[in-house]
Structures are given as C-alpha cells and as structure tokens.
Amino acid sequence: MISQGSRLLTKTLFYRTKSTPPSPFSLPILSGSLSQVRAMASDAAASSPFKKVQIQRDNGTFDAYVIGKENAPGIVVLQEWWGVDFEVKNHAQKISQLGSGYKALIPDLYRGKVGLEVAEAQHLMEGLDWPGAVKDIEASVNWLKANGSKKVGVTGFCMGGALAIASSVLVPGVDAVVAFYGVPSPELADPVKTKAPVQAHFGEQDGFVGFSDPKTGKELEEKLKASGVPHEVYFYPGIGHAFMNCSPEGAQRRKKMGLDDEDAAAVEQAWSRFSSWMGRFLSN
C-alpha cells in the first residue's frame, strides 16, 4: 500500500500550469533523492526480438527499437513517462502482429534512461525537451518511410498519447494517429489544427484532470470535429488511466499507484479499434 499523501500526489500528476510552456503538462517536483534514476540496462538481451537502430536528428543521433515486418506500414510507438520499458515494448510487439503486420519503432525519448518508481518517472518527464521530442517523432516517421514503409502512423500512451496527438498537428507525413489517455496542451499543439486522422481512447474513471479525464477527452473530440479530419473518440466505462497496461508487471505497477481496475474486454476492444483504424489509413 502507498501512503495517502502519495495517492493524492498521484492524482495531481497531470495538472497543467501556464508557467512552463510548451510542455503539455507540468508536475510538482517531488522531494527526496532522485539518484535512483536508472540508465537502461544494456541494449537488450540477445534473445530480444527488437533491433536497435540509430536515427539522425539535427546534428546528432538517438536510439530507437524496431520490430516487425520489413516493408510493412510503419507505426511509431511512443513511451509513457516511465521511458522505454517492458510495457511500451509489449505494446510495440503486439502492434507489429496486428492485421497483416506492421513495422513498429520506439524512439528513445529519454536517451537511455528509465524510471522504475513514480518519482523517477516524474523527474524524467519534467526534464523532457517537448519540442525536441516532436522532432524525434518526425525523424522516426522519416526513417520508417526511408526504410520501406510507404505509410506511417503514430501511437502513444499517457505522455506518449499527448505527443501522438501533437504529431498529428506538427509532424508532416503522419498518415494516422491513435492516442491513449493523453491530450497535449494548446501551448504544444492545438488539435483544432490537426492534419492527420486521429483515434483516441479514454477511461471514464480517469482522474487526471486536464490531461486525460473524460471532460478533457470530450473537449478533444470537439476540437477534432472542428478540424474536419476523420476522427473517433472512445470512452470506456468503469476503468481509469493506463488501462492498456495489463501485463502482470504493468498491472502490479498500476495497483501501486492506486489504479486497481482491470477490464480485459475493454483492452481487447481498444486493440480491435486500433487495428481497424490503422488498417484503414495505412494500407499500402
């Protein structure tokens, strides 16, 4: 069990402030040592199905992890605030196997670091260069198109969901977006200006006000209507934030954060909708 204070802090993680644009949300700094922020342990075991690649951006490079069929449509998969951990890799592997197959690519937005506890993840997200992350997404889209993917979509979860929607506004060449429980602030990207088809998913019990709660999801839906792009916005009853994280490790981590709802049928329905949306817009 976590303390009541930690529960209250968790409930406020995604409140916005106007003091630090263009971040899509701002967090209170946690007290205590952040020395345990870990560098990602080695590049992955030899048995990993992922291939590590380096992608050029501006005058440097960053690592990304690729899985799936060569020359298949590409999907950029964006991490939660934890970093490139087991759960985003689970999602990418699942995505690579949907439909006729995709080439899924995870850009390492944290440059090798992973948060294993809430304080670590919060610290890492606080330090993220948000415009730089959008540039990483654009470079990832371009890499996939230069390496056999005629069409490329973007998806993401939590922090990555907000960035996925931002990519529909800011990144040329994105052919479709699916965002899970995350909406960027207008300082980063206004969904009214989106240029790519967007599908979005929210839990009706999501309590992260101003970021992924139902009210924010409905506001997103109105903005997408105004944009004129094809869009779908879904709300799932009885479940909260990060409901797609249903691996044993992911479910345990959600429970530590006070998120103990589970709905396997909702997860399966969301994946089915994801597959239909990406199949519709990424078919070669």
Coordinates of C-alpha atoms in Angstrom, one line a residue:
M1 CA 0.0 0.0 0.0
I2 CA 1.2 3.5 -0.7
S3 CA 0.5 6.4 1.6
Q4 CA -2.5 8.7 1.3
G5 CA -0.1 11.5 0.6
S6 CA 1.4 9.5 -2.3
R7 CA -2.1 8.8 -3.6
L8 CA -3.0 12.5 -3.5
L9 CA 0.2 13.3 -5.3
T10 CA -0.5 10.7 -8.0
K11 CA -3.9 12.2 -8.5
T12 CA -2.3 15.6 -9.3
L13 CA 0.5 14.5 -11.6
F14 CA -1.0 15.8 -14.8
Y15 CA -2.5 19.2 -13.8
R16 CA -1.5 21.9 -16.2
T17 CA 0.1 25.2 -15.4
K18 CA 0.9 28.2 -17.6
S19 CA 4.3 28.7 -16.1
T20 CA 6.3 26.3 -18.3
P21 CA 5.1 26.2 -21.9
P22 CA 5.4 24.4 -24.3
S23 CA 5.2 21.3 -22.0
P24 CA 1.8 19.7 -22.4
F25 CA 1.5 19.4 -18.6
S26 CA 3.6 20.4 -15.6
L27 CA 4.3 18.5 -12.5
P28 CA 5.1 19.5 -8.9
I29 CA 8.7 18.4 -8.0
L30 CA 8.8 15.6 -5.6
S31 CA 11.0 15.9 -2.5
G32 CA 13.6 13.2 -1.8
S33 CA 16.5 11.8 -3.7
L34 CA 16.2 11.2 -7.4
S35 CA 19.6 9.5 -7.6
Q36 CA 18.0 6.2 -8.4
V37 CA 17.0 7.2 -11.9
R38 CA 18.5 4.3 -13.8
A39 CA 20.2 4.1 -17.1
M40 CA 18.7 1.4 -19.3
A41 CA 20.4 -1.8 -18.6
S42 CA 22.4 -2.8 -21.7
D43 CA 20.9 -2.7 -25.1
A44 CA 18.7 -5.8 -24.6
A45 CA 19.4 -9.4 -24.3
A46 CA 20.5 -11.3 -27.4
S47 CA 17.1 -13.0 -27.4
S48 CA 15.2 -9.7 -27.8
P49 CA 13.0 -9.5 -30.9
F50 CA 13.9 -5.8 -31.2
K51 CA 16.6 -4.4 -33.4
K52 CA 18.3 -1.3 -32.2
V53 CA 18.9 1.4 -34.8
Q54 CA 20.2 4.9 -34.7
I55 CA 18.2 7.7 -36.2
Q56 CA 19.7 11.1 -37.3
R57 CA 18.1 14.3 -36.0
D58 CA 19.7 17.7 -36.5
N59 CA 23.4 17.2 -35.8
G60 CA 23.1 14.1 -33.6
T61 CA 21.5 10.7 -33.4
F62 CA 19.2 8.9 -31.0
D63 CA 18.5 5.2 -30.4
A64 CA 15.2 3.5 -31.5
Y65 CA 14.0 -0.1 -31.2
V66 CA 12.3 -1.7 -34.2
I67 CA 10.2 -4.9 -34.5
G68 CA 8.0 -6.3 -37.3
K69 CA 7.9 -7.0 -41.0
E70 CA 10.2 -5.3 -43.4
N71 CA 8.5 -3.0 -45.9
A72 CA 5.2 -3.2 -43.9
P73 CA 3.4 0.0 -43.0
G74 CA 5.2 1.7 -40.1
I75 CA 3.9 2.8 -36.7
V76 CA 5.9 5.0 -34.3
V77 CA 5.1 3.8 -30.7
L78 CA 5.6 6.5 -28.0
Q79 CA 6.5 5.7 -24.4
E80 CA 4.7 6.5 -21.2
W81 CA 6.5 8.7 -18.7
W82 CA 8.5 5.6 -17.5
G83 CA 10.6 5.5 -20.6
V84 CA 11.4 2.6 -23.0
D85 CA 10.5 -0.1 -20.6
F86 CA 8.8 -3.5 -20.7
E87 CA 5.3 -2.2 -21.2
V88 CA 5.9 0.0 -24.3
K89 CA 7.9 -2.9 -25.8
N90 CA 4.9 -5.2 -25.0
H91 CA 2.7 -2.7 -26.9
A92 CA 5.1 -2.4 -29.8
Q93 CA 5.4 -6.2 -30.2
K94 CA 1.6 -6.5 -30.1
I95 CA 1.2 -3.8 -32.7
S96 CA 3.7 -5.5 -35.0
Q97 CA 1.5 -8.6 -35.1
L98 CA -1.9 -6.9 -35.8
G99 CA -3.6 -7.3 -39.1
S100 CA -1.2 -8.1 -41.9
G101 CA 1.7 -6.9 -39.8
Y102 CA 3.5 -3.6 -39.1
K103 CA 7.0 -2.4 -38.6
A104 CA 6.8 -0.8 -35.1
L105 CA 9.5 1.7 -34.0
I106 CA 10.0 3.0 -30.4
P107 CA 12.1 6.2 -30.3
D108 CA 14.1 6.6 -27.0
L109 CA 12.9 10.0 -26.0
Y110 CA 14.8 9.8 -22.7
R111 CA 18.1 8.9 -24.3
G112 CA 18.5 5.6 -22.4
K113 CA 17.0 6.4 -19.0
V114 CA 14.1 4.6 -17.4
G115 CA 12.1 5.5 -14.3
L116 CA 11.3 2.5 -12.1
E117 CA 9.4 4.5 -9.5
V118 CA 6.9 7.3 -9.7
A119 CA 9.5 9.9 -8.5
E120 CA 12.0 8.9 -11.1
A121 CA 9.4 8.9 -14.0
Q122 CA 8.2 12.3 -12.9
H123 CA 11.7 13.7 -12.8
L124 CA 12.4 12.3 -16.3
M125 CA 9.3 13.8 -17.8
E126 CA 9.9 17.1 -16.1
G127 CA 13.3 17.2 -17.9
L128 CA 11.9 16.2 -21.3
D129 CA 12.5 18.7 -24.2
W130 CA 9.0 18.6 -25.6
P131 CA 9.7 20.4 -28.9
G132 CA 12.8 18.1 -29.2
A133 CA 10.5 15.0 -28.6
V134 CA 8.3 16.2 -31.5
K135 CA 11.5 16.4 -33.7
D136 CA 12.3 12.8 -32.6
I137 CA 8.9 11.7 -33.8
E138 CA 9.4 13.5 -37.1
A139 CA 12.8 11.9 -37.6
S140 CA 11.3 8.5 -36.7
V141 CA 8.5 8.9 -39.3
N142 CA 11.0 9.9 -41.9
W143 CA 13.3 6.9 -41.0
L144 CA 10.4 4.4 -41.4
K145 CA 9.4 6.0 -44.8
A146 CA 13.1 5.8 -45.9
N147 CA 13.3 2.2 -44.9
G148 CA 10.4 0.5 -46.7
S149 CA 7.2 1.8 -45.0
K150 CA 5.1 3.7 -47.6
K151 CA 2.7 4.9 -44.9
V152 CA 3.4 5.6 -41.2
G153 CA 1.2 6.1 -38.2
V154 CA 1.9 7.3 -34.7
T155 CA 0.6 5.9 -31.4
G156 CA 1.3 6.6 -27.8
F157 CA 0.2 6.0 -24.2
C158 CA -0.2 8.6 -21.5
M159 CA 2.7 11.1 -22.1
G160 CA 3.1 9.4 -25.5
G161 CA -0.6 9.7 -26.2
A162 CA -0.3 13.5 -25.8
L163 CA 2.8 13.5 -28.1
A164 CA 0.9 11.3 -30.7
I165 CA -1.8 13.9 -30.9
A166 CA 0.8 16.7 -31.1
S167 CA 2.4 14.8 -34.0
S168 CA -0.9 15.0 -35.9
V169 CA -0.6 18.8 -35.8
L170 CA 3.2 19.3 -36.1
V171 CA 4.7 16.4 -38.0
P172 CA 4.4 16.3 -41.8
G173 CA 4.0 12.8 -43.2
V174 CA 2.0 11.3 -40.4
D175 CA -0.8 9.2 -42.0
A176 CA -2.8 8.3 -38.9
V177 CA -2.7 8.6 -35.1
V178 CA -4.1 6.6 -32.3
A179 CA -3.7 8.2 -28.8
F180 CA -4.3 6.5 -25.5
Y181 CA -5.3 8.7 -22.5
G182 CA -3.3 11.8 -23.2
V183 CA -4.0 15.2 -24.7
P184 CA -1.4 17.9 -25.3
S185 CA -1.9 21.5 -24.0
P186 CA -2.6 24.1 -26.7
E187 CA 0.9 25.6 -25.9
L188 CA 2.4 22.5 -27.5
A189 CA -0.2 21.7 -30.2
D190 CA -3.8 22.6 -30.7
P191 CA -5.9 19.6 -32.0
V192 CA -8.1 22.1 -34.0
K193 CA -5.1 22.3 -36.3
T194 CA -4.6 18.5 -36.7
K195 CA -3.9 17.3 -40.2
A196 CA -4.0 13.5 -39.8
P197 CA -6.8 11.2 -38.9
V198 CA -7.0 10.7 -35.1
Q199 CA -8.5 8.0 -32.9
A200 CA -8.4 8.5 -29.1
H201 CA -9.2 6.3 -26.1
F202 CA -10.0 7.3 -22.5
G203 CA -11.2 5.6 -19.4
E204 CA -14.3 7.1 -17.9
Q205 CA -12.8 6.8 -14.4
D206 CA -9.6 8.6 -15.4
G207 CA -8.9 11.2 -12.7
F208 CA -6.0 13.1 -14.3
V209 CA -7.8 16.3 -14.7
G210 CA -6.9 18.5 -17.7
F211 CA -4.9 15.7 -19.3
S212 CA -6.9 12.5 -19.7
D213 CA -10.1 12.8 -17.7
P214 CA -13.4 12.4 -19.6
K215 CA -14.0 16.1 -19.8
T216 CA -10.7 16.7 -21.4
G217 CA -11.4 13.8 -23.8
K218 CA -14.7 15.3 -24.8
E219 CA -13.0 18.7 -25.4
L220 CA -10.6 16.9 -27.6
E221 CA -13.5 15.4 -29.6
E222 CA -15.0 18.8 -30.2
K223 CA -11.6 20.2 -31.4
L224 CA -11.2 17.2 -33.8
K225 CA -14.7 17.9 -35.1
A226 CA -13.7 21.5 -35.8
S227 CA -10.5 20.3 -37.6
G228 CA -12.5 18.4 -40.2
V229 CA -10.2 15.4 -40.1
P230 CA -11.6 11.8 -39.7
H231 CA -11.7 11.0 -36.0
E232 CA -13.0 8.6 -33.4
V233 CA -13.0 9.2 -29.7
Y234 CA -13.9 6.3 -27.3
F235 CA -14.7 6.3 -23.6
Y236 CA -14.5 3.0 -21.6
P237 CA -16.8 2.7 -18.5
G238 CA -15.5 1.5 -15.2
I239 CA -11.8 1.9 -15.8
G240 CA -9.2 4.6 -15.3
H241 CA -5.8 5.8 -16.5
A242 CA -3.3 3.4 -18.2
F243 CA -5.9 0.7 -18.6
M244 CA -4.0 -0.8 -21.6
N245 CA -1.2 -1.8 -19.2
C246 CA -2.4 -5.3 -18.4
S247 CA 0.8 -7.4 -18.3
P248 CA 1.4 -8.9 -14.8
E249 CA 4.2 -6.3 -14.2
G250 CA 2.1 -3.4 -15.6
A251 CA -1.0 -4.4 -13.6
Q252 CA 1.1 -4.6 -10.4
R253 CA 2.6 -1.1 -11.1
R254 CA -0.9 0.4 -11.7
K255 CA -2.1 -1.1 -8.3
K256 CA 0.9 0.6 -6.5
M257 CA -0.3 3.9 -8.0
G258 CA -3.9 3.2 -6.7
L259 CA -5.2 2.2 -10.1
D260 CA -6.5 -1.3 -9.5
D261 CA -9.3 -1.6 -12.1
E262 CA -8.9 -4.1 -14.9
D263 CA -11.1 -4.9 -17.9
A264 CA -9.7 -7.4 -20.4
A265 CA -12.7 -6.9 -22.7
A266 CA -12.1 -3.2 -22.9
V267 CA -8.5 -3.7 -23.7
E268 CA -9.4 -6.2 -26.4
Q269 CA -12.0 -3.8 -27.8
A270 CA -9.4 -1.0 -27.9
W271 CA -6.9 -3.1 -29.7
S272 CA -9.6 -4.1 -32.3
R273 CA -10.4 -0.4 -32.9
F274 CA -6.7 0.4 -33.1
S275 CA -6.2 -2.3 -35.7
S276 CA -9.2 -1.2 -37.8
W277 CA -8.1 2.5 -37.7
M278 CA -4.5 1.8 -38.7
G279 CA -5.6 -0.7 -41.3
R280 CA -7.9 1.8 -42.8
F281 CA -5.4 4.6 -43.2
L282 CA -2.0 2.8 -43.5
S283 CA -2.9 0.1 -46.1
N284 CA -0.4 0.4 -49.0

